[in-house]
Coordinates of C-alpha atoms in Angstrom, one line a residue:
M1417 CA -13.2 20.0 6.3
N1418 CA -14.4 20.3 2.3
I1419 CA -12.1 17.5 0.9
N1420 CA -12.0 16.8 -3.2
I1421 CA -10.0 14.6 -5.0
I1422 CA -9.6 15.9 -8.8
L1423 CA -8.6 13.3 -11.4
K1424 CA -7.4 15.4 -14.7
N1425 CA -7.6 14.0 -18.2
T1426 CA -5.1 14.0 -21.0
D1427 CA -7.4 15.9 -22.8
N1428 CA -7.5 18.4 -19.8
S1429 CA -11.1 17.8 -18.5
E1430 CA -11.5 17.0 -14.7
I1431 CA -13.8 14.9 -12.4
T1432 CA -14.0 15.7 -8.6
F1433 CA -14.9 13.4 -5.6
N1434 CA -15.9 14.5 -2.6
N1435 CA -17.4 10.9 -0.7
I1436 CA -14.0 10.0 0.5
F1437 CA -13.6 6.6 2.2
S1438 CA -10.1 7.0 3.3
F1439 CA -7.1 8.7 2.3
T1440 CA -3.3 9.1 3.8
F1441 CA -1.2 12.0 2.6
K1442 CA 2.6 11.5 3.5
K1443 CA 5.3 14.5 2.9
D1444 CA 9.4 13.9 4.7
I1445 CA 11.9 16.6 4.3
Y1446 CA 14.5 13.6 3.0
Q1447 CA 11.8 12.3 0.5
S1448 CA 12.4 13.7 -3.0
Y1449 CA 8.3 13.7 -3.8
T1450 CA 5.0 13.9 -2.1
S1451 CA 2.9 10.5 -1.8
F1452 CA -0.9 10.1 -1.2
T1453 CA -3.2 7.2 -1.5
A1454 CA -7.1 7.3 -1.2
K1455 CA -10.0 5.2 -1.8
F1456 CA -13.4 7.1 -2.5
Y1457 CA -16.7 6.6 -4.1
G1458 CA -17.9 7.3 -7.9
E1459 CA -18.1 6.7 -11.2
L1460 CA -14.9 6.6 -13.5
Q1461 CA -15.1 4.8 -16.7
T1462 CA -11.4 5.7 -18.4
P1463 CA -9.3 5.4 -15.6
E1464 CA -6.5 4.8 -18.3
N1465 CA -7.2 8.2 -19.4
V1466 CA -6.3 10.0 -15.9
S1467 CA -2.9 11.9 -15.7
E1468 CA -3.2 14.1 -12.9
I1469 CA -4.4 13.8 -9.5
F1470 CA -5.0 16.4 -7.0
F1471 CA -5.9 16.3 -3.2
K1472 CA -7.6 19.4 -1.5
I1473 CA -8.6 20.3 1.9
D1474 CA -10.9 23.5 2.2
N1475 CA -9.9 24.4 -1.6
K1476 CA -5.7 24.5 -1.0
T1477 CA -4.3 21.8 -3.2
I1478 CA -2.0 19.6 -0.8
H1479 CA -0.5 17.2 -3.2
H1480 CA -0.5 17.4 -7.2
G1481 CA 0.9 14.3 -8.7
L1482 CA 0.9 11.2 -11.0
A1483 CA -1.4 8.6 -11.5
D1484 CA 1.1 5.9 -10.4
N1485 CA -2.3 3.3 -9.9
I1486 CA -5.9 3.7 -10.2
S1487 CA -8.4 0.6 -9.7
V1488 CA -12.3 0.8 -10.0
T1489 CA -14.2 -2.0 -8.1
N1490 CA -18.0 -2.2 -8.7
S1491 CA -20.1 -4.2 -6.5
V1492 CA -23.5 -4.1 -4.9
N1493 CA -22.6 -1.3 -2.5
G1494 CA -21.8 0.7 -5.7
S1495 CA -18.5 1.8 -7.3
M1496 CA -15.3 2.5 -4.8
I1497 CA -12.2 4.1 -6.7
T1498 CA -8.6 3.2 -5.2
V1499 CA -5.6 5.6 -6.3
S1500 CA -2.2 6.1 -5.1
S1501 CA 0.1 9.2 -6.3
R1502 CA 3.4 10.8 -6.0
S1503 CA 4.2 14.2 -6.8
F1504 CA 5.9 15.2 -10.0
T1505 CA 9.5 15.7 -8.4
S1506 CA 9.3 11.7 -8.2
L1507 CA 10.8 12.1 -12.1
L1508 CA 13.6 13.6 -10.8
I1509 CA 14.8 9.9 -9.5
Q1510 CA 13.6 8.5 -12.6
N1511 CA 15.7 10.4 -14.6
Q1512 CA 19.7 9.9 -15.0
I1513 CA 22.4 12.0 -16.5
E1514 CA 25.2 11.4 -18.5
T1515 CA 28.1 9.9 -16.5
G1516 CA 30.7 11.9 -15.7
L1517 CA 32.1 15.5 -14.4
K1518 CA 29.8 18.4 -14.7
S1519 CA 31.9 21.5 -14.1
N1520 CA 30.8 25.3 -13.6
I1521 CA 27.2 23.9 -12.9
S1522 CA 24.5 25.5 -10.7
I1523 CA 21.1 24.0 -9.1
N1524 CA 19.4 26.2 -11.8
D1525 CA 21.5 24.6 -14.6
L1526 CA 21.2 20.9 -13.5
I1527 CA 17.2 21.3 -12.7
E1528 CA 16.6 23.4 -16.3
S1529 CA 19.4 21.9 -18.8
F1530 CA 18.2 18.3 -19.2
Y1531 CA 14.9 17.4 -18.7
T1532 CA 11.7 19.8 -18.5
L1533 CA 9.6 17.9 -15.9
P1534 CA 6.1 19.2 -15.6
Y1535 CA 5.1 21.4 -12.9
V1536 CA 8.7 21.2 -11.3
T1537 CA 9.2 24.1 -9.9
H1538 CA 12.6 25.4 -7.8
E1539 CA 14.3 27.8 -5.2
D1540 CA 16.9 30.0 -7.4
S1541 CA 20.4 28.9 -6.5
A1542 CA 23.0 30.2 -9.5
T1543 CA 26.3 29.6 -7.5
K1544 CA 28.5 27.4 -9.6
S1545 CA 30.3 24.4 -8.3
Y1546 CA 30.8 20.6 -9.7
I1547 CA 29.7 17.2 -9.7
Y1548 CA 30.5 14.2 -10.8
I1549 CA 27.6 11.7 -12.2
K1550 CA 28.0 8.2 -11.1
N1551 CA 26.7 5.0 -13.3
N1552 CA 23.2 4.7 -12.9
S1553 CA 22.6 7.8 -11.0
N1554 CA 19.4 10.2 -11.4
M1555 CA 18.3 13.7 -11.4
W1556 CA 18.0 14.2 -7.5
D1557 CA 21.3 12.3 -6.5
G1558 CA 22.9 15.5 -8.5
I1559 CA 20.6 17.9 -6.8
V1560 CA 21.4 16.6 -3.5
N1561 CA 24.8 16.6 -4.0
I1562 CA 25.3 20.3 -5.0
S1563 CA 22.4 21.2 -2.7
Y1564 CA 25.4 20.1 0.1
K1565 CA 28.4 21.7 -1.5
V1566 CA 26.7 25.1 -1.9
H1567 CA 24.3 25.2 0.8
G1568 CA 25.4 22.6 3.2
T1569 CA 21.9 21.2 3.4
Y1570 CA 19.7 18.6 2.0
P1571 CA 17.1 19.5 -0.6
Y1572 CA 13.4 19.3 0.4
I1573 CA 9.9 19.3 -1.6
R1574 CA 7.8 22.6 -0.6
N1575 CA 4.2 23.0 -1.7
T1576 CA 3.4 20.8 -4.4
N1577 CA 6.3 20.1 -6.6
H1578 CA 8.4 22.7 -5.1
I1579 CA 12.5 22.3 -4.6
M1580 CA 14.1 23.9 -1.8
F1581 CA 17.5 23.9 -0.6
N1582 CA 17.5 26.2 2.1
A1583 CA 15.0 27.2 5.4
V1584 CA 12.0 29.1 4.3
E1585 CA 13.0 33.0 5.2
N1586 CA 9.4 33.3 6.5
P1587 CA 7.7 30.4 7.9
S1588 CA 4.2 30.3 9.1
V1589 CA 4.1 29.6 13.0
F1590 CA 2.2 27.0 14.6
E1591 CA 1.7 26.3 18.2
Y1592 CA 0.0 23.3 19.7
S1593 CA -1.0 23.3 22.9
D1594 CA -1.7 20.0 25.3
S1595 CA -5.1 20.4 25.3
N1596 CA -5.4 20.3 21.5
I1597 CA -2.9 17.6 21.3
I1598 CA -4.0 13.8 20.7
S1599 CA -0.9 12.5 21.7
R1600 CA 3.1 13.4 21.4
G1601 CA 6.1 11.5 21.5
I1602 CA 9.7 10.7 20.0
S1603 CA 10.9 7.7 17.6
T1604 CA 14.7 6.9 16.9
A1605 CA 15.9 5.0 13.9
E1606 CA 19.3 3.6 14.1
K1607 CA 19.8 1.2 11.4
K1608 CA 21.3 3.0 9.1
L1609 CA 23.6 4.4 10.9
M1610 CA 27.6 4.2 10.7
S1611 CA 30.2 3.7 12.7
H1612 CA 33.5 3.9 10.5
F1613 CA 34.3 5.1 6.8
H1614 CA 37.3 4.6 4.6
M1615 CA 37.7 6.1 1.5
S1616 CA 40.9 5.1 -0.7
N1617 CA 43.1 7.8 -1.9
L1618 CA 44.0 8.5 -6.1
E1619 CA 46.5 5.6 -6.0
G1620 CA 43.4 3.3 -4.3
E1621 CA 45.4 2.8 -0.9
F1622 CA 43.3 2.9 2.0
G1623 CA 44.4 4.9 5.2
E1624 CA 44.4 8.4 4.2
F1625 CA 40.9 9.2 4.6
E1626 CA 39.3 8.3 7.5
L1627 CA 36.4 9.3 9.8
T1628 CA 34.8 7.4 13.2
D1629 CA 31.8 8.7 14.4
N1630 CA 32.0 8.2 18.4
D1631 CA 28.5 9.1 19.1
V1632 CA 27.4 5.9 16.9
V1633 CA 30.4 3.8 18.5
S1634 CA 28.9 4.6 22.1
H1635 CA 26.0 2.9 20.9
N1636 CA 27.5 -0.1 20.5
I1637 CA 27.0 0.1 16.7
V1638 CA 29.8 -1.4 14.8
R1639 CA 29.4 -0.5 11.2
H1640 CA 32.6 0.1 8.9
R1641 CA 31.8 1.2 5.0
F1642 CA 34.7 1.1 2.6
F1643 CA 34.5 2.9 -0.7
E1644 CA 36.7 4.3 -3.4
L1645 CA 37.8 7.9 -3.5
D1646 CA 34.5 9.9 -4.4
K1647 CA 35.0 12.3 -7.2
Q1648 CA 32.1 14.0 -6.1
F1649 CA 34.3 15.9 -3.6
L1650 CA 37.6 15.7 -5.4
Y1651 CA 38.3 19.4 -4.1
N1652 CA 37.7 18.3 -0.6
P1653 CA 38.3 14.2 0.0
Q1654 CA 37.4 14.3 3.6
Q1655 CA 34.1 16.2 2.5
A1656 CA 33.2 13.2 1.4
L1657 CA 33.2 11.2 4.9
E1658 CA 31.7 14.0 6.5
Y1659 CA 28.7 13.8 4.0
R1660 CA 28.2 10.2 4.2
S1661 CA 28.0 10.5 8.0
K1662 CA 25.5 13.2 7.9
F1663 CA 23.5 11.2 5.2
A1664 CA 23.6 7.7 7.5
S1665 CA 22.1 9.7 10.2
R1666 CA 19.0 11.6 8.3
G1667 CA 16.0 10.9 10.8
R1668 CA 18.0 9.5 13.2
K1669 CA 15.6 11.2 16.0
K1670 CA 11.9 12.2 15.7
L1671 CA 9.7 14.3 18.4
F1672 CA 6.0 14.5 16.8
C1673 CA 2.7 15.1 17.8
T1674 CA -0.6 14.4 16.5
Y1675 CA -4.0 16.8 16.4
S1676 CA -7.2 16.5 14.9
G1677 CA -7.8 18.2 11.4
Y1678 CA -5.4 19.7 9.4
N1679 CA -4.2 23.8 9.8
G1680 CA -2.1 24.0 6.6
E1681 CA 1.3 23.5 8.1
D1682 CA 4.1 22.6 5.1
L1683 CA 7.9 21.5 5.8
S1684 CA 10.3 24.0 7.4
D1685 CA 7.4 26.0 9.0
S1686 CA 8.3 26.5 12.5
A1687 CA 6.2 24.5 15.5
T1688 CA 6.0 24.5 19.0
F1689 CA 4.6 21.8 21.2
G1690 CA 5.7 20.3 24.3
T1691 CA 9.6 20.6 24.8
V1692 CA 9.9 21.3 21.0
Q1693 CA 10.6 25.2 20.6
N1694 CA 10.1 27.0 17.3
K1695 CA 11.5 24.1 15.5
R1696 CA 10.9 23.3 11.5
I1697 CA 8.7 21.0 10.6
G1698 CA 10.3 17.7 9.0
S1699 CA 7.4 15.8 8.0
L1700 CA 3.8 15.8 7.4
T1701 CA 1.3 12.8 7.7
I1702 CA -2.5 13.8 7.1
I1703 CA -4.6 10.6 7.8
G1704 CA -8.6 10.7 6.9
N1705 CA -11.6 8.4 7.5
S1706 CA -15.1 7.8 8.4
S1707 CA -13.9 9.1 12.2
G1708 CA -12.1 12.3 10.7
I1709 CA -8.8 13.5 9.8
I1710 CA -5.4 13.2 11.9
T1711 CA -2.8 15.2 11.2
E1712 CA 0.9 14.3 12.5
I1713 CA 3.9 17.0 12.4
G1714 CA 7.2 15.8 13.0
I1715 CA 10.3 17.3 13.9
Y1716 CA 14.1 15.9 12.8
K1717 CA 16.9 16.2 15.4
D1718 CA 20.1 14.7 13.3
K1719 CA 23.4 16.1 11.7
F1720 CA 21.5 17.7 9.3
H1721 CA 19.3 19.4 11.6
E1722 CA 20.5 19.9 15.1

């Protein structure tokens, strides 16, 4: 496979590197950005001028992001460059919006009306709703809130910097036979689960809005969460409890497989392996080094993805 890392400078000049020592690329349906780290050999005189990092496999751009960290180490063995990068959608969690109620607003309005973020695109969603921006909330928080209200979904990143709210309509289909799989398995994550939710009413009193997750209780998990009336769900207060229960369950169970190489998968594509039949891909990890390239595909089973 042809692996290239391209560093783009502020003057739009580019330097391409293909002598790669190692790399790791990660993408997850519950993460607002993709991440990429790599070590490679080459000459780089002015790392402070780099503004963009591209990662390509066989001329397909897998990652396009900010130059979060770059270091250049010179030794008798040559020059080693180390980079770490997050996609431009990471800017969504680094930009805040003025607090207060934003009524009659769509996801399109939220993304397009406040800040212009480079290279960030999104699925069209013009349905109007409202959000209440809390102190220290960021743009991604608002997108998550409206996505749940309008579509009943959790947003995710497809391609390099494209925000999606629904499952892709015509996914690519990938089937992995046991003969081609290196490993497959299952993992669970329960440390963030909550058993009981208690929200106050307009008078600040508790007892009116309650939710108990009996499945969590059956696992002998006792975690109570009390919070004030959530103004993001003023028109349907009980939905605030349901949303928090779903939010706490994100990534609770994951089925995964690994194989040698990379076939071009993306989030929300369809995968079949083992007992998994035509389920949407929820996580993607690509690791490369001198031994070759290994890809892990993950399928989530939680309250957002039954």
